[in-house]
GROMACS .gro file of C-alpha atoms in nm:
model
  241
    1MET     CA    1   1.191   1.672  -2.017
    2ALA     CA    2   1.252   1.341  -1.857
    3ALA     CA    3   1.143   1.334  -1.434
    4ASP     CA    4   1.554   1.262  -1.325
    5GLN     CA    5   1.633   1.564  -1.589
    6TYR     CA    6   1.471   1.802  -1.365
    7GLN     CA    7   1.789   2.000  -1.107
    8ASN     CA    8   1.445   2.153  -0.886
    9ASP     CA    9   1.093   2.210  -0.812
   10ASP     CA   10   1.094   2.529  -1.042
   11GLU     CA   11   1.212   2.350  -1.328
   12ARG     CA   12   0.975   2.104  -1.278
   13ILE     CA   13   0.654   2.362  -1.206
   14GLN     CA   14   0.775   2.545  -1.532
   15ASP     CA   15   0.778   2.232  -1.735
   16LYS     CA   16   0.429   2.205  -1.651
   17LEU     CA   17   0.290   2.574  -1.722
   18LYS     CA   18   0.436   2.603  -2.041
   19GLN     CA   19   0.281   2.543  -2.386
   20LYS     CA   20   0.412   2.217  -2.527
   21THR     CA   21   0.429   2.183  -2.925
   22TRP     CA   22   0.188   1.874  -3.085
   23ASN     CA   23   0.621   1.706  -3.155
   24GLU     CA   24   0.619   1.750  -2.748
   25ILE     CA   25   0.314   1.595  -2.658
   26ARG     CA   26   0.364   1.287  -2.907
   27THR     CA   27   0.711   1.216  -2.783
   28ASN     CA   28   0.663   1.274  -2.410
   29ASP     CA   29   0.294   1.261  -2.300
   30SER     CA   30   0.158   0.994  -2.566
   31TRP     CA   31   0.454   0.760  -2.531
   32ALA     CA   32   0.413   0.758  -2.145
   33ILE     CA   33   0.158   0.589  -2.240
   34PHE     CA   34   0.324   0.270  -2.327
   35LYS     CA   35   0.529   0.275  -2.016
   36ILE     CA   36   0.247   0.294  -1.805
   37MET     CA   37   0.070  -0.010  -1.961
   38SER     CA   38   0.449  -0.172  -1.921
   39GLU     CA   39   0.419  -0.173  -1.573
   40PHE     CA   40   0.017  -0.243  -1.609
   41VAL     CA   41   0.160  -0.541  -1.801
   42ASN     CA   42   0.419  -0.679  -1.572
   43GLY     CA   43   0.260  -0.618  -1.307
   44TYR     CA   44  -0.057  -0.852  -1.364
   45GLU     CA   45   0.138  -1.126  -1.486
   46ALA     CA   46   0.382  -1.142  -1.217
   47MET     CA   47   0.111  -1.102  -0.935
   48GLY     CA   48  -0.116  -1.351  -1.138
   49ARG     CA   49   0.137  -1.618  -1.040
   50ILE     CA   50   0.200  -1.475  -0.686
   51GLY     CA   51  -0.200  -1.494  -0.597
   52PRO     CA   52  -0.352  -1.307  -0.344
   53CYS     CA   53  -0.178  -1.221   0.002
   54VAL     CA   54  -0.187  -1.016   0.301
   55SER     CA   55  -0.023  -0.635   0.258
   56ILE     CA   56   0.121  -0.475   0.526
   57PHE     CA   57   0.142  -0.065   0.477
   58GLY     CA   58   0.306   0.115   0.735
   59SER     CA   59   0.639   0.407   0.766
   60ALA     CA   60   0.948   0.324   0.559
   61ARG     CA   61   1.151   0.535   0.856
   62THR     CA   62   1.090   0.355   1.071
   63LYS     CA   63   1.372   0.219   1.317
   64PRO     CA   64   1.461  -0.179   1.346
   65GLU     CA   65   1.491  -0.094   1.727
   66ASP     CA   66   1.100   0.015   1.745
   67LYS     CA   67   0.871  -0.094   1.901
   68TYR     CA   68   0.618  -0.117   1.621
   69TYR     CA   69   0.895  -0.271   1.362
   70LEU     CA   70   0.959  -0.512   1.571
   71LEU     CA   71   0.511  -0.557   1.608
   72ALA     CA   72   0.527  -0.570   1.221
   73GLU     CA   73   0.779  -0.854   1.153
   74LYS     CA   74   0.588  -1.036   1.415
   75ILE     CA   75   0.237  -1.005   1.266
   76ALA     CA   76   0.355  -1.090   0.940
   77TYR     CA   77   0.544  -1.368   1.075
   78LYS     CA   78   0.207  -1.516   1.233
   79ILE     CA   79   0.030  -1.444   0.926
   80SER     CA   80   0.242  -1.638   0.731
   81LYS     CA   81   0.231  -1.939   0.957
   82ALA     CA   82  -0.150  -1.927   0.947
   83GLY     CA   83  -0.102  -1.948   0.524
   84TYR     CA   84  -0.087  -1.594   0.371
   85GLY     CA   85   0.171  -1.444   0.210
   86VAL     CA   86   0.268  -1.096   0.274
   87ILE     CA   87   0.287  -0.789   0.022
   88THR     CA   88   0.487  -0.465   0.133
   89GLY     CA   89   0.606  -0.186  -0.013
   90GLY     CA   90   0.917  -0.363  -0.032
   91GLY     CA   91   1.136  -0.089   0.118
   92PRO     CA   92   1.312  -0.022   0.462
   93GLY     CA   93   1.092   0.025   0.819
   94ILE     CA   94   0.767  -0.116   0.850
   95MET     CA   95   0.782  -0.308   0.498
   96GLU     CA   96   1.129  -0.480   0.617
   97ALA     CA   97   0.974  -0.590   0.916
   98GLY     CA   98   0.698  -0.740   0.734
   99ASN     CA   99   0.930  -0.945   0.451
  100LYS     CA  100   1.099  -1.011   0.710
  101GLY     CA  101   0.860  -1.175   0.962
  102ALA     CA  102   0.699  -1.340   0.606
  103HIS     CA  103   1.057  -1.434   0.488
  104PHE     CA  104   1.120  -1.588   0.828
  105GLY     CA  105   0.736  -1.717   0.858
  106GLY     CA  106   0.835  -1.950   0.573
  107GLY     CA  107   0.587  -1.739   0.363
  108THR     CA  108   0.563  -1.575   0.040
  109SER     CA  109   0.734  -1.250   0.098
  110VAL     CA  110   0.646  -0.994  -0.205
  111GLY     CA  111   0.822  -0.653  -0.260
  112LEU     CA  112   0.626  -0.360  -0.485
  113ASN     CA  113   0.892  -0.076  -0.443
  114ILE     CA  114   0.867   0.266  -0.612
  115GLU     CA  115   1.164   0.501  -0.751
  116LEU     CA  116   1.153   0.779  -0.499
  117PRO     CA  117   1.456   1.017  -0.464
  118PHE     CA  118   1.506   0.969  -0.081
  119GLU     CA  119   1.339   0.650   0.166
  120GLN     CA  120   1.341   0.414  -0.048
  121HIS     CA  121   1.557   0.096  -0.141
  122PHE     CA  122   1.482  -0.273  -0.155
  123ASN     CA  123   1.465  -0.442   0.156
  124PRO     CA  124   1.673  -0.857   0.170
  125TYR     CA  125   1.368  -1.036   0.298
  126ILE     CA  126   1.170  -1.004  -0.033
  127ASP     CA  127   1.134  -1.311  -0.248
  128ARG     CA  128   1.416  -1.308  -0.512
  129ASP     CA  129   1.144  -1.352  -0.801
  130LYS     CA  130   0.909  -1.132  -0.596
  131ASN     CA  131   1.058  -0.820  -0.619
  132LEU     CA  132   0.874  -0.557  -0.863
  133ASN     CA  133   0.956  -0.214  -0.949
  134PHE     CA  134   0.758   0.051  -1.022
  135ASP     CA  135   0.790   0.424  -1.137
  136TYR     CA  136   0.444   0.478  -1.099
  137PHE     CA  137   0.238   0.472  -0.772
  138PHE     CA  138  -0.090   0.462  -0.913
  139VAL     CA  139  -0.034   0.148  -1.111
  140ARG     CA  140   0.161  -0.013  -0.779
  141LYS     CA  141  -0.169   0.123  -0.596
  142VAL     CA  142  -0.353  -0.108  -0.837
  143MET     CA  143  -0.129  -0.412  -0.725
  144PHE     CA  144  -0.182  -0.392  -0.391
  145VAL     CA  145  -0.594  -0.396  -0.395
  146LYS     CA  146  -0.585  -0.619  -0.682
  147TYR     CA  147  -0.401  -0.888  -0.524
  148SER     CA  148  -0.487  -0.792  -0.136
  149GLN     CA  149  -0.704  -1.034   0.063
  150GLY     CA  150  -0.635  -0.813   0.373
  151PHE     CA  151  -0.471  -0.487   0.442
  152VAL     CA  152  -0.276  -0.419   0.794
  153VAL     CA  153  -0.193  -0.083   0.826
  154MET     CA  154   0.118   0.006   1.110
  155PRO     CA  155   0.151   0.329   1.198
  156GLY     CA  156   0.346   0.529   0.915
  157GLY     CA  157   0.296   0.898   0.717
  158PHE     CA  158   0.137   1.066   0.450
  159GLY     CA  159   0.212   0.741   0.192
  160THR     CA  160   0.054   0.495   0.471
  161LEU     CA  161  -0.233   0.727   0.454
  162ASP     CA  162  -0.287   0.749   0.088
  163GLU     CA  163  -0.270   0.345   0.109
  164MET     CA  164  -0.539   0.294   0.342
  165PHE     CA  165  -0.781   0.577   0.277
  166GLU     CA  166  -0.745   0.392  -0.121
  167ALA     CA  167  -0.893   0.077   0.051
  168ILE     CA  168  -1.150   0.194   0.264
  169THR     CA  169  -1.274   0.421  -0.037
  170LEU     CA  170  -1.289   0.140  -0.292
  171ILE     CA  171  -1.475  -0.042  -0.010
  172GLN     CA  172  -1.688   0.254   0.044
  173THR     CA  173  -1.792   0.274  -0.295
  174LYS     CA  174  -1.827  -0.073  -0.369
  175LYS     CA  175  -1.564  -0.096  -0.627
  176ILE     CA  176  -1.398  -0.398  -0.434
  177ALA     CA  177  -1.524  -0.681  -0.203
  178LYS     CA  178  -1.506  -0.597   0.165
  179PHE     CA  179  -1.160  -0.756   0.271
  180PRO     CA  180  -1.082  -0.688   0.635
  181ILE     CA  181  -0.902  -0.336   0.698
  182ILE     CA  182  -0.701  -0.373   1.017
  183LEU     CA  183  -0.534  -0.036   1.220
  184VAL     CA  184  -0.261  -0.166   1.421
  185GLY     CA  185  -0.190   0.083   1.740
  186ARG     CA  186  -0.433   0.225   1.881
  187GLU     CA  187  -0.193   0.492   2.044
  188PHE     CA  188  -0.177   0.558   1.684
  189TRP     CA  189  -0.508   0.578   1.554
  190THR     CA  190  -0.746   0.696   1.817
  191GLY     CA  191  -0.664   1.103   1.740
  192LEU     CA  192  -0.743   1.056   1.376
  193LEU     CA  193  -1.034   0.820   1.422
  194ASP     CA  194  -1.216   0.995   1.671
  195TRP     CA  195  -1.154   1.302   1.428
  196ILE     CA  196  -1.339   1.111   1.162
  197GLN     CA  197  -1.662   1.069   1.405
  198SER     CA  198  -1.649   1.400   1.543
  199VAL     CA  199  -1.570   1.631   1.213
  200ILE     CA  200  -1.639   1.430   0.914
  201ILE     CA  201  -1.944   1.193   1.011
  202ASP     CA  202  -2.118   1.413   1.319
  203GLN     CA  203  -2.058   1.748   1.227
  204PHE     CA  204  -2.031   1.761   0.867
  205LYS     CA  205  -2.223   1.461   0.749
  206ASN     CA  206  -1.959   1.344   0.478
  207ALA     CA  207  -1.993   0.961   0.583
  208SER     CA  208  -2.193   0.809   0.709
  209PRO     CA  209  -2.168   0.630   1.063
  210GLU     CA  210  -2.154   0.267   0.919
  211ASP     CA  211  -1.839   0.364   0.743
  212MET     CA  212  -1.663   0.319   1.079
  213ASN     CA  213  -1.717  -0.024   1.019
  214LEU     CA  214  -1.516  -0.075   0.741
  215PHE     CA  215  -1.193  -0.128   0.963
  216LYS     CA  216  -1.069  -0.259   1.293
  217ILE     CA  217  -0.807  -0.128   1.539
  218VAL     CA  218  -0.618  -0.368   1.747
  219ASP     CA  219  -0.299  -0.378   1.900
  220THR     CA  220  -0.133  -0.733   1.894
  221GLU     CA  221  -0.058  -0.982   1.624
  222ASP     CA  222  -0.299  -1.227   1.758
  223GLU     CA  223  -0.599  -0.998   1.740
  224VAL     CA  224  -0.476  -0.934   1.345
  225VAL     CA  225  -0.446  -1.356   1.282
  226GLU     CA  226  -0.783  -1.338   1.430
  227ALA     CA  227  -0.968  -1.033   1.243
  228LEU     CA  228  -0.839  -1.282   0.926
  229ASP     CA  229  -0.951  -1.631   1.021
  230ASN     CA  230  -1.274  -1.461   1.134
  231PHE     CA  231  -1.337  -1.311   0.765
  232TYR     CA  232  -1.219  -1.635   0.596
  233LYS     CA  233  -1.428  -1.839   0.814
  234LYS     CA  234  -1.716  -1.608   0.772
  235TYR     CA  235  -1.712  -1.682   0.380
  236ASN     CA  236  -1.584  -2.030   0.417
  237LEU     CA  237  -1.273  -1.922   0.238
  238SER     CA  238  -0.895  -2.028   0.314
  239PRO     CA  239  -0.576  -1.859   0.265
  240ASN     CA  240  -0.413  -1.877  -0.075
  241PHE     CA  241  -0.086  -2.045   0.021
   0.00000   0.00000   0.00000
């Protein structure tokens, strides 16, 4: 059964639990592999032409008058002026602010959108030829990570936390290079970071103390640009754009 044919969660659960025939496996599960492959191929081809950028993560629910929307717009504008391209999830809220700042900063503005039943729609500030759409979250996340030179994480919900911890985990396990992860907004992030330090690290020993150095927390757009520039100066690199 296709995802858009489910009427409710009960139907979705029942479909997952039932024993499938070999024909159903071949026509549904096996052929899904080709859809996944096509998303990877299209994503690689499109992003390979664009080149690496800085990803900005944050809530789709943030309103244009919110201080973090305005801050994300300023950050993206300054990032663009410094020569970096910007990738967002392509939707409203913080994502729109990121694309808007990049657009008015004259930089590359990329949107990696996802089909969702609510919240998500393309914002109008993405470059016309850099507007990609995905059905699968995991394919989309690969594009974020593979083509990002840094990660700016604004306040957000479960999706933002998922993207942030994905980047941290890949760096911690040395699956990707140690690109900067910059958390913006001490008032938002301090409680979570205190819990990570006191519970995950100090009490349960489920992470190492040095893992707290995998990310940096800031409050202003100038601090974000400084962190990115310091990283590139350290490795004698330059932005791609």
